[in-house]
mmCIF file of C-alpha atoms in Angstrom:
data_model
loop_
_atom_site.group_PDB
_atom_site.id
_atom_site.type_symbol
_atom_site.label_atom_id
_atom_site.label_comp_id
_atom_site.label_asym_id
_atom_site.label_seq_id
_atom_site.Cartn_x
_atom_site.Cartn_y
_atom_site.Cartn_z
ATOM 1 C CA MET A 120 17.095 17.766 -1.935
ATOM 2 C CA GLY A 121 16.245 14.123 -1.396
ATOM 3 C CA ILE A 122 16.768 11.281 -3.828
ATOM 4 C CA GLY A 123 14.422 9.636 -6.291
ATOM 5 C CA ILE A 124 13.660 6.065 -7.311
ATOM 6 C CA ARG A 125 13.220 4.575 -10.752
ATOM 7 C CA ILE A 126 11.662 1.151 -11.362
ATOM 8 C CA GLU A 127 12.060 -0.412 -14.796
ATOM 9 C CA HIS A 128 10.011 -3.435 -15.932
ATOM 10 C CA LEU A 129 10.138 -5.287 -12.622
ATOM 11 C CA ARG A 130 8.963 -8.882 -12.674
ATOM 12 C CA LYS A 131 8.927 -11.298 -9.786
ATOM 13 C CA VAL A 132 7.958 -14.952 -10.056
ATOM 14 C CA TYR A 133 8.058 -17.268 -7.045
ATOM 15 C CA ASP A 134 8.577 -21.005 -7.487
ATOM 16 C CA SER A 135 7.169 -21.704 -4.014
ATOM 17 C CA PRO A 136 4.497 -19.867 -2.038
ATOM 18 C CA PRO A 137 5.889 -16.708 -0.418
ATOM 19 C CA PRO A 138 5.256 -16.422 3.333
ATOM 20 C CA MET A 139 2.140 -14.254 2.953
ATOM 21 C CA ALA A 140 0.710 -16.517 0.254
ATOM 22 C CA ALA A 141 1.116 -19.526 2.504
ATOM 23 C CA ARG A 142 -1.306 -17.848 4.930
ATOM 24 C CA GLY A 143 -3.830 -17.065 2.242
ATOM 25 C CA ALA A 144 -2.986 -13.423 1.583
ATOM 26 C CA GLY A 145 -4.149 -13.281 -1.978
ATOM 27 C CA PHE A 146 -1.645 -14.992 -4.250
ATOM 28 C CA SER A 147 -3.008 -17.782 -6.366
ATOM 29 C CA PHE A 148 -1.043 -20.777 -7.508
ATOM 30 C CA THR A 149 -1.565 -24.268 -8.822
ATOM 31 C CA GLY A 150 0.219 -27.377 -7.656
ATOM 32 C CA VAL A 151 -0.306 -31.115 -8.057
ATOM 33 C CA ARG A 152 0.421 -33.483 -5.179
ATOM 34 C CA SER A 153 2.775 -36.184 -6.356
ATOM 35 C CA GLY A 154 1.767 -39.842 -6.006
ATOM 36 C CA PRO A 155 3.713 -43.016 -6.604
ATOM 37 C CA LYS A 156 3.671 -42.524 -10.366
ATOM 38 C CA GLN A 157 2.957 -38.802 -10.562
ATOM 39 C CA GLU A 158 5.515 -36.061 -11.085
ATOM 40 C CA LYS A 159 5.186 -32.943 -8.971
ATOM 41 C CA LYS A 160 3.997 -29.987 -11.021
ATOM 42 C CA LYS A 161 6.142 -26.875 -10.727
ATOM 43 C CA ILE A 162 4.525 -24.016 -8.836
ATOM 44 C CA GLU A 163 4.705 -20.560 -10.406
ATOM 45 C CA ILE A 164 3.356 -17.487 -8.628
ATOM 46 C CA VAL A 165 3.604 -14.210 -10.527
ATOM 47 C CA ALA A 166 3.783 -11.476 -7.873
ATOM 48 C CA LEU A 167 4.841 -8.618 -10.187
ATOM 49 C CA GLU A 168 4.455 -8.311 -13.954
ATOM 50 C CA ASP A 169 6.256 -5.520 -15.856
ATOM 51 C CA VAL A 170 5.995 -2.834 -13.161
ATOM 52 C CA SER A 171 7.547 0.521 -14.096
ATOM 53 C CA MET A 172 7.271 3.851 -12.297
ATOM 54 C CA GLU A 173 9.262 6.810 -11.039
ATOM 55 C CA ILE A 174 9.208 8.208 -7.515
ATOM 56 C CA ARG A 175 10.399 11.797 -7.361
ATOM 57 C CA ALA A 176 12.958 13.040 -4.873
ATOM 58 C CA GLY A 177 11.391 14.496 -1.745
ATOM 59 C CA GLU A 178 7.820 13.322 -2.287
ATOM 60 C CA ILE A 179 5.453 11.058 -0.388
ATOM 61 C CA PHE A 180 4.533 8.297 -2.806
ATOM 62 C CA GLY A 181 1.923 5.656 -2.125
ATOM 63 C CA LEU A 182 1.400 2.119 -3.398
ATOM 64 C CA LEU A 183 -2.293 1.407 -3.018
ATOM 65 C CA GLY A 184 -3.982 -1.949 -3.457
ATOM 66 C CA PRO A 185 -5.636 -4.931 -1.768
ATOM 67 C CA ASN A 186 -3.770 -7.620 0.148
ATOM 68 C CA GLY A 187 -1.708 -9.801 -2.192
ATOM 69 C CA ALA A 188 -1.604 -7.191 -4.957
ATOM 70 C CA GLY A 189 2.208 -6.927 -5.075
ATOM 71 C CA LYS A 190 2.831 -3.924 -2.822
ATOM 72 C CA SER A 191 5.075 -5.674 -0.297
ATOM 73 C CA THR A 192 6.974 -7.489 -3.057
ATOM 74 C CA THR A 193 7.749 -4.137 -4.681
ATOM 75 C CA ILE A 194 8.985 -2.739 -1.363
ATOM 76 C CA GLY A 195 11.003 -5.928 -0.791
ATOM 77 C CA ILE A 196 12.829 -5.479 -4.096
ATOM 78 C CA LEU A 197 13.560 -1.796 -3.425
ATOM 79 C CA THR A 198 14.976 -2.622 0.021
ATOM 80 C CA THR A 199 17.115 -5.624 -1.100
ATOM 81 C CA ARG A 200 14.972 -8.222 0.734
ATOM 82 C CA THR A 201 13.486 -9.749 -2.421
ATOM 83 C CA LYS A 202 15.465 -10.396 -5.595
ATOM 84 C CA PRO A 203 13.556 -9.614 -8.793
ATOM 85 C CA THR A 204 13.232 -12.181 -11.540
ATOM 86 C CA SER A 205 13.940 -9.432 -14.069
ATOM 87 C CA GLY A 206 13.950 -5.663 -14.359
ATOM 88 C CA ARG A 207 15.840 -2.988 -12.429
ATOM 89 C CA ALA A 208 15.348 -0.745 -9.413
ATOM 90 C CA ILE A 209 17.467 2.426 -9.202
ATOM 91 C CA LEU A 210 17.764 4.289 -5.885
ATOM 92 C CA GLY A 211 19.353 7.676 -6.510
ATOM 93 C CA GLU A 212 22.418 6.742 -8.547
ATOM 94 C CA TYR A 213 22.635 3.160 -7.332
ATOM 95 C CA ASP A 214 21.246 -0.007 -8.869
ATOM 96 C CA VAL A 215 19.679 -1.600 -5.787
ATOM 97 C CA TRP A 216 20.694 -5.144 -6.676
ATOM 98 C CA GLN A 217 24.109 -4.318 -8.106
ATOM 99 C CA GLN A 218 25.158 -1.946 -5.290
ATOM 100 C CA GLN A 219 23.252 -3.252 -2.293
ATOM 101 C CA VAL A 220 25.535 -1.923 0.463
ATOM 102 C CA LYS A 221 25.473 1.659 -0.843
ATOM 103 C CA ALA A 222 21.728 1.517 -1.389
ATOM 104 C CA LYS A 223 21.073 0.170 2.121
ATOM 105 C CA ARG A 224 22.838 3.122 3.741
ATOM 106 C CA LEU A 225 20.314 5.469 2.137
ATOM 107 C CA ILE A 226 17.147 3.734 3.306
ATOM 108 C CA GLY A 227 15.098 3.098 6.407
ATOM 109 C CA VAL A 228 12.569 0.274 6.393
ATOM 110 C CA VAL A 229 9.486 -0.372 8.493
ATOM 111 C CA PRO A 230 8.205 -3.882 7.694
ATOM 112 C CA GLN A 231 4.546 -4.849 7.660
ATOM 113 C CA ARG A 232 4.952 -6.584 11.031
ATOM 114 C CA PRO A 233 7.281 -5.354 13.807
ATOM 115 C CA ASN A 234 10.503 -7.402 14.048
ATOM 116 C CA LEU A 235 11.885 -5.992 17.280
ATOM 117 C CA ASP A 236 14.277 -7.826 19.613
ATOM 118 C CA PHE A 237 12.186 -8.730 22.659
ATOM 119 C CA ALA A 238 15.327 -9.140 24.777
ATOM 120 C CA LEU A 239 16.075 -5.391 24.560
ATOM 121 C CA THR A 240 14.509 -2.224 25.872
ATOM 122 C CA ALA A 241 13.143 0.428 23.537
ATOM 123 C CA ARG A 242 16.162 2.654 24.145
ATOM 124 C CA GLU A 243 18.614 -0.181 23.550
ATOM 125 C CA ILE A 244 16.963 -1.025 20.232
ATOM 126 C CA LEU A 245 17.493 2.533 19.021
ATOM 127 C CA LEU A 246 21.061 2.767 20.371
ATOM 128 C CA PHE A 247 22.126 -0.528 18.772
ATOM 129 C CA HIS A 248 20.606 0.528 15.452
ATOM 130 C CA GLY A 249 22.545 3.800 15.545
ATOM 131 C CA ALA A 250 25.757 1.933 16.344
ATOM 132 C CA TYR A 251 25.154 -0.381 13.398
ATOM 133 C CA PHE A 252 25.185 2.672 11.129
ATOM 134 C CA GLY A 253 28.371 4.091 12.696
ATOM 135 C CA GLN A 254 26.930 6.795 14.947
ATOM 136 C CA GLY A 255 29.041 7.902 17.916
ATOM 137 C CA GLY A 256 27.913 7.432 21.504
ATOM 138 C CA ARG A 257 26.744 10.992 22.179
ATOM 139 C CA GLU A 258 25.015 11.254 18.812
ATOM 140 C CA ARG A 259 23.197 7.975 19.426
ATOM 141 C CA GLU A 260 22.003 9.045 22.871
ATOM 142 C CA GLN A 261 20.695 12.395 21.637
ATOM 143 C CA LYS A 262 19.019 10.906 18.576
ATOM 144 C CA ALA A 263 17.397 8.086 20.565
ATOM 145 C CA GLN A 264 16.054 10.448 23.224
ATOM 146 C CA GLY A 265 14.602 12.774 20.590
ATOM 147 C CA LEU A 266 12.829 9.931 18.811
ATOM 148 C CA LEU A 267 11.470 8.456 22.045
ATOM 149 C CA GLU A 268 9.942 11.847 22.828
ATOM 150 C CA LYS A 269 8.589 12.331 19.312
ATOM 151 C CA PHE A 270 6.886 8.940 19.335
ATOM 152 C CA LYS A 271 5.659 9.360 22.937
ATOM 153 C CA LEU A 272 7.631 6.412 24.282
ATOM 154 C CA THR A 273 9.732 8.106 26.980
ATOM 155 C CA ASP A 274 7.792 6.563 29.861
ATOM 156 C CA ARG A 275 8.500 3.065 28.511
ATOM 157 C CA ALA A 276 11.992 3.751 27.116
ATOM 158 C CA ASP A 277 13.823 1.455 29.547
ATOM 159 C CA GLN A 278 11.329 -1.400 29.559
ATOM 160 C CA MET A 279 11.538 -4.613 27.559
ATOM 161 C CA VAL A 280 9.485 -4.354 24.380
ATOM 162 C CA ARG A 281 7.888 -7.775 24.905
ATOM 163 C CA GLY A 282 5.272 -6.025 27.027
ATOM 164 C CA PHE A 283 4.470 -3.328 24.459
ATOM 165 C CA SER A 284 1.141 -3.080 22.693
ATOM 166 C CA GLY A 285 0.985 -3.514 18.918
ATOM 167 C CA GLY A 286 0.706 0.248 18.419
ATOM 168 C CA MET A 287 3.743 0.929 20.617
ATOM 169 C CA MET A 288 5.786 -1.657 18.735
ATOM 170 C CA GLN A 289 4.826 -0.034 15.444
ATOM 171 C CA ARG A 290 5.843 3.404 16.703
ATOM 172 C CA LEU A 291 9.169 2.021 17.907
ATOM 173 C CA SER A 292 9.744 0.285 14.551
ATOM 174 C CA ILE A 293 9.313 3.602 12.757
ATOM 175 C CA ALA A 294 11.574 5.387 15.257
ATOM 176 C CA ARG A 295 14.248 2.737 14.665
ATOM 177 C CA ALA A 296 14.005 3.207 10.889
ATOM 178 C CA MET A 297 14.549 6.967 11.349
ATOM 179 C CA MET A 298 17.462 6.541 13.755
ATOM 180 C CA HIS A 299 20.179 6.843 11.093
ATOM 181 C CA ASP A 300 18.348 9.676 9.268
ATOM 182 C CA PRO A 301 17.822 7.821 5.950
ATOM 183 C CA GLU A 302 17.189 9.711 2.721
ATOM 184 C CA VAL A 303 14.360 7.332 1.764
ATOM 185 C CA LEU A 304 11.910 5.894 4.277
ATOM 186 C CA PHE A 305 9.888 2.806 3.294
ATOM 187 C CA LEU A 306 6.715 2.163 5.289
ATOM 188 C CA ASP A 307 4.903 -1.102 4.553
ATOM 189 C CA GLU A 308 1.298 -0.802 5.828
ATOM 190 C CA PRO A 309 2.422 1.581 8.607
ATOM 191 C CA SER A 310 -0.992 2.206 10.168
ATOM 192 C CA ALA A 311 -2.422 -1.325 9.981
ATOM 193 C CA GLY A 312 -4.053 -2.147 13.301
ATOM 194 C CA LEU A 313 -3.444 1.280 14.852
ATOM 195 C CA ASP A 314 -6.108 3.200 16.729
ATOM 196 C CA PRO A 315 -7.299 6.503 15.176
ATOM 197 C CA GLN A 316 -5.289 8.688 17.577
ATOM 198 C CA THR A 317 -2.041 6.835 16.869
ATOM 199 C CA ARG A 318 -2.721 6.973 13.110
ATOM 200 C CA LEU A 319 -3.013 10.767 13.265
ATOM 201 C CA LEU A 320 0.231 10.989 15.262
ATOM 202 C CA LEU A 321 1.958 8.794 12.689
ATOM 203 C CA TRP A 322 0.660 10.894 9.791
ATOM 204 C CA GLU A 323 2.037 14.076 11.356
ATOM 205 C CA ILE A 324 5.447 12.460 11.967
ATOM 206 C CA ILE A 325 5.549 11.304 8.329
ATOM 207 C CA ARG A 326 4.748 14.834 7.127
ATOM 208 C CA ASP A 327 7.440 16.319 9.385
ATOM 209 C CA TYR A 328 10.053 13.898 8.073
ATOM 210 C CA ASN A 329 9.057 14.674 4.502
ATOM 211 C CA ARG A 330 9.358 18.444 5.147
ATOM 212 C CA ALA A 331 13.049 17.822 5.840
ATOM 213 C CA GLY A 332 13.409 16.815 2.177
ATOM 214 C CA LYS A 333 13.170 13.065 2.670
ATOM 215 C CA THR A 334 11.521 10.752 0.164
ATOM 216 C CA ILE A 335 8.836 8.528 1.659
ATOM 217 C CA VAL A 336 7.309 5.435 0.060
ATOM 218 C CA LEU A 337 4.374 3.805 1.794
ATOM 219 C CA THR A 338 2.047 0.946 0.992
ATOM 220 C CA THR A 339 -1.520 0.960 2.197
ATOM 221 C CA HIS A 340 -5.023 -0.255 1.468
ATOM 222 C CA TYR A 341 -6.572 2.637 3.387
ATOM 223 C CA MET A 342 -7.948 5.078 0.830
ATOM 224 C CA ASP A 343 -8.107 7.986 3.280
ATOM 225 C CA GLU A 344 -4.451 7.482 4.198
ATOM 226 C CA ALA A 345 -3.330 7.568 0.562
ATOM 227 C CA ASP A 346 -5.567 10.542 -0.225
ATOM 228 C CA THR A 347 -4.388 12.517 2.810
ATOM 229 C CA LEU A 348 -0.653 11.817 2.771
ATOM 230 C CA CYS A 349 0.457 11.058 -0.777
ATOM 231 C CA GLU A 350 1.434 13.613 -3.383
ATOM 232 C CA ARG A 351 1.301 10.893 -6.017
ATOM 233 C CA LEU A 352 0.430 7.228 -5.946
ATOM 234 C CA ALA A 353 0.157 4.085 -8.007
ATOM 235 C CA ILE A 354 -2.684 1.603 -7.705
ATOM 236 C CA ILE A 355 -1.551 -1.993 -8.107
ATOM 237 C CA ASP A 356 -3.578 -5.182 -8.510
ATOM 238 C CA HIS A 357 -2.515 -8.702 -9.423
ATOM 239 C CA GLY A 358 1.072 -7.508 -9.781
ATOM 240 C CA ARG A 359 0.325 -4.811 -12.360
ATOM 241 C CA ILE A 360 0.055 -1.028 -12.137
ATOM 242 C CA ILE A 361 -3.481 -0.091 -13.174
ATOM 243 C CA ALA A 362 -3.301 3.672 -12.545
ATOM 244 C CA GLN A 363 -0.752 6.344 -11.545
ATOM 245 C CA GLY A 364 -0.986 10.032 -10.721
ATOM 246 C CA THR A 365 -1.965 12.478 -8.005
ATOM 247 C CA PRO A 366 -5.019 11.542 -5.933
ATOM 248 C CA GLN A 367 -6.990 14.345 -7.586
ATOM 249 C CA GLU A 368 -5.951 13.289 -11.104
ATOM 250 C CA LEU A 369 -6.950 9.713 -10.430
ATOM 251 C CA LYS A 370 -10.320 10.642 -8.951
ATOM 252 C CA SER A 371 -10.995 12.994 -11.868
ATOM 253 C CA SER A 372 -10.318 10.189 -14.350
ATOM 254 C CA ILE A 373 -13.371 8.180 -13.241
ATOM 255 C CA PRO A 374 -16.146 8.276 -15.879
ATOM 256 C CA GLY A 375 -18.853 10.528 -14.460
ATOM 257 C CA GLY A 376 -17.257 10.561 -11.017
ATOM 258 C CA TYR A 377 -20.190 9.189 -9.014
ATOM 259 C CA LEU A 378 -20.808 5.452 -8.758
ATOM 260 C CA LEU A 379 -24.303 4.129 -8.094
ATOM 261 C CA ARG A 380 -24.249 0.431 -7.197
ATOM 262 C CA LEU A 381 -27.736 -0.921 -7.845
ATOM 263 C CA ARG A 382 -29.378 -4.254 -7.068
ATOM 264 C CA PHE A 383 -32.501 -5.380 -8.931
ATOM 265 C CA ASN A 384 -34.438 -8.646 -8.814
ATOM 266 C CA ARG A 385 -33.259 -9.064 -12.437
ATOM 267 C CA VAL A 386 -31.556 -6.966 -15.101
ATOM 268 C CA PRO A 387 -33.073 -7.364 -18.587
ATOM 269 C CA ASP A 388 -31.364 -5.732 -21.556
ATOM 270 C CA GLU A 389 -34.202 -3.194 -21.770
ATOM 271 C CA LEU A 390 -33.351 -1.881 -18.303
ATOM 272 C CA THR A 391 -29.657 -1.536 -19.091
ATOM 273 C CA ALA A 392 -30.500 0.386 -22.277
ATOM 274 C CA ALA A 393 -32.884 2.671 -20.379
ATOM 275 C CA LEU A 394 -30.297 3.435 -17.672
ATOM 276 C CA LYS A 395 -27.780 4.502 -20.324
ATOM 277 C CA THR A 396 -30.179 7.198 -21.546
ATOM 278 C CA LEU A 397 -30.586 8.893 -18.156
ATOM 279 C CA PRO A 398 -29.148 12.458 -17.913
ATOM 280 C CA GLY A 399 -25.502 12.540 -16.820
ATOM 281 C CA VAL A 400 -24.908 8.768 -17.117
ATOM 282 C CA SER A 401 -21.599 7.970 -18.791
ATOM 283 C CA GLU A 402 -21.348 4.201 -18.310
ATOM 284 C CA VAL A 403 -23.511 1.265 -17.199
ATOM 285 C CA ARG A 404 -22.093 -2.114 -16.226
ATOM 286 C CA SER A 405 -24.373 -5.055 -15.452
ATOM 287 C CA LYS A 406 -23.071 -8.043 -13.520
ATOM 288 C CA ASP A 407 -24.180 -11.353 -11.974
ATOM 289 C CA GLY A 408 -27.743 -11.049 -13.275
ATOM 290 C CA ALA A 409 -28.910 -8.644 -10.563
ATOM 291 C CA GLY A 410 -26.232 -6.023 -9.913
ATOM 292 C CA THR A 411 -25.573 -2.921 -12.025
ATOM 293 C CA ASP A 412 -22.944 -0.200 -11.667
ATOM 294 C CA VAL A 413 -23.895 3.209 -13.037
ATOM 295 C CA TYR A 414 -21.242 5.919 -13.466
ATOM 296 C CA ALA A 415 -22.704 9.413 -13.653
ATOM 297 C CA ASP A 416 -22.032 13.070 -12.918
ATOM 298 C CA ARG A 417 -24.607 13.069 -10.111
ATOM 299 C CA GLY A 418 -25.844 10.740 -7.400
ATOM 300 C CA GLY A 419 -29.137 11.152 -5.544
ATOM 301 C CA PRO A 420 -30.977 13.110 -8.276
ATOM 302 C CA LEU A 421 -30.755 10.030 -10.533
ATOM 303 C CA ILE A 422 -32.696 7.738 -8.214
ATOM 304 C CA ALA A 423 -36.142 8.857 -9.412
ATOM 305 C CA GLY A 424 -35.190 8.170 -13.025
ATOM 306 C CA ILE A 425 -33.750 4.777 -12.108
ATOM 307 C CA VAL A 426 -36.949 3.778 -10.284
ATOM 308 C CA THR A 427 -39.081 4.900 -13.242
ATOM 309 C CA ALA A 428 -36.909 2.968 -15.712
ATOM 310 C CA ALA A 429 -37.157 -0.171 -13.562
ATOM 311 C CA GLN A 430 -40.924 0.064 -13.179
ATOM 312 C CA ALA A 431 -41.346 0.536 -16.915
ATOM 313 C CA VAL A 432 -39.924 -2.942 -17.562
ATOM 314 C CA GLY A 433 -41.456 -4.622 -14.513
ATOM 315 C CA VAL A 434 -38.277 -4.797 -12.425
ATOM 316 C CA ASP A 435 -37.912 -4.173 -8.668
ATOM 317 C CA LEU A 436 -35.090 -1.955 -7.344
ATOM 318 C CA CYS A 437 -33.832 -3.734 -4.197
ATOM 319 C CA ASP A 438 -30.818 -1.723 -3.043
ATOM 320 C CA VAL A 439 -28.876 1.456 -3.848
ATOM 321 C CA HIS A 440 -25.403 2.552 -2.744
ATOM 322 C CA ILE A 441 -23.997 5.903 -3.905
ATOM 323 C CA ALA A 442 -20.242 6.598 -3.794
ATOM 324 C CA GLU A 443 -18.745 10.023 -4.449
ATOM 325 C CA PRO A 444 -15.555 10.282 -6.561
ATOM 326 C CA SER A 445 -12.828 8.479 -4.607
ATOM 327 C CA LEU A 446 -9.849 6.182 -5.009
ATOM 328 C CA GLU A 447 -12.143 3.309 -4.037
ATOM 329 C CA THR A 448 -14.472 4.218 -6.900
ATOM 330 C CA LEU A 449 -11.495 4.335 -9.259
ATOM 331 C CA PHE A 450 -10.429 0.850 -8.205
ATOM 332 C CA LEU A 451 -13.961 -0.464 -8.611
ATOM 333 C CA HIS A 452 -14.061 1.001 -12.118
ATOM 334 C CA HIS A 453 -10.834 -0.776 -13.140
ATOM 335 C CA THR A 454 -11.326 -4.108 -11.373
ATOM 336 C CA GLY A 455 -14.978 -4.427 -10.375
ATOM 337 C CA ARG A 456 -14.091 -5.099 -6.742
ATOM 338 C CA SER A 457 -13.184 -3.253 -3.569
ATOM 339 C CA LEU A 458 -9.665 -2.271 -2.554
ATOM 340 C CA ARG A 459 -10.180 -4.224 0.656
ATOM 341 C CA ASP A 460 -11.268 -7.463 -1.085
#
C-alpha cells in the first residue's frame, strides 16, 4: 500500500541566485561586481549538501526548518522541477531524473505559492487537470464535484479564481493536486498564511488522504503542524539534515528536555560553573556575554537556584524564558537559533 521515496546523497549548487534567494529568503552568496578591469566572480550557492533519507510508503513525512534551509529545493528535486547537482532521488521503483514521465504520473504537487490560471473557474481548473491525466468526462465531473465539496468551494465553483482569497486559492491548489489521485502528495508550506479554521480543515483532509494509503510529504516551519501531522520528520538547516526520527524521538533526544533561556547583566565563568552544578542540569551554554541556555530535567523549580547562584557572584538576572521539550527546543539545541529565524 502506497509507495516510498529514497534520497541518496543529494547535492544542489546554484550558480545564480534562485528565485527565493533573490528576494532575501535565506540563501547566502558572494559576488563581485565587475568593473572595467575586474573579472566577475562566479556565484556559488549551496542549497543542499549530502542529503540522504528514506520516506516510507504510506506515511506522512515532514521536512521542518526555517526559510532558506533547503526544504523547497528538496521538494523541487523530488518533483522534477529542480535538477540536482549530484545524488539520486528514487520514487517507488523510478529514478526521478532518469524516468521523469513515469515519476510524474505518481505525484501531486502543491507549490509554496498558488499558480492557478486566473482565466478559469475553480471547476474548470479541476476538469482540465483531470483531462491532462487522461480521465474521462464523467469521471472528471464526479471527481471535481467531490473535491469542491470536500474543500468547501461549491458556492464559488463556477466563479473566476482571480477573486478568490489566499486561503481559497490554497484549498483549490490542493484539490487540483488530488484530482488525479496521486500515490504521493507533496505539500510545500501548505498552511502558510491560512487562518486557524482553514488550517484545521486542511489537516483533516491530509489525514483522510493518508488513511487511503497515500504517502504525503510536507514542508513546514510550524512546529505544531509537524508535531500533529507527521509520523516521522527530518529537520534541515543550511542544506543539511541535522536530525531525523519521530516527533517523540526527536523531543526525547534533547539533553534534559527543558530549556531555560536566561539573560544576565554579565556572565562570568564562575556563574557558568555554578549553573552546571544545579540539580538536574545537563548542559549550560553561554553566548554573547549576557545570554545563557540551560538544559535541564525541570523548569520552574530551578529558578530559585539560578537566582542564588547569580547573587553569589554579584550578577543580576534580567530575564527568564522556559521552554518545555519541543521540536523548537531541539532546533535551538542544534543551531542556537529559532526555527522561524
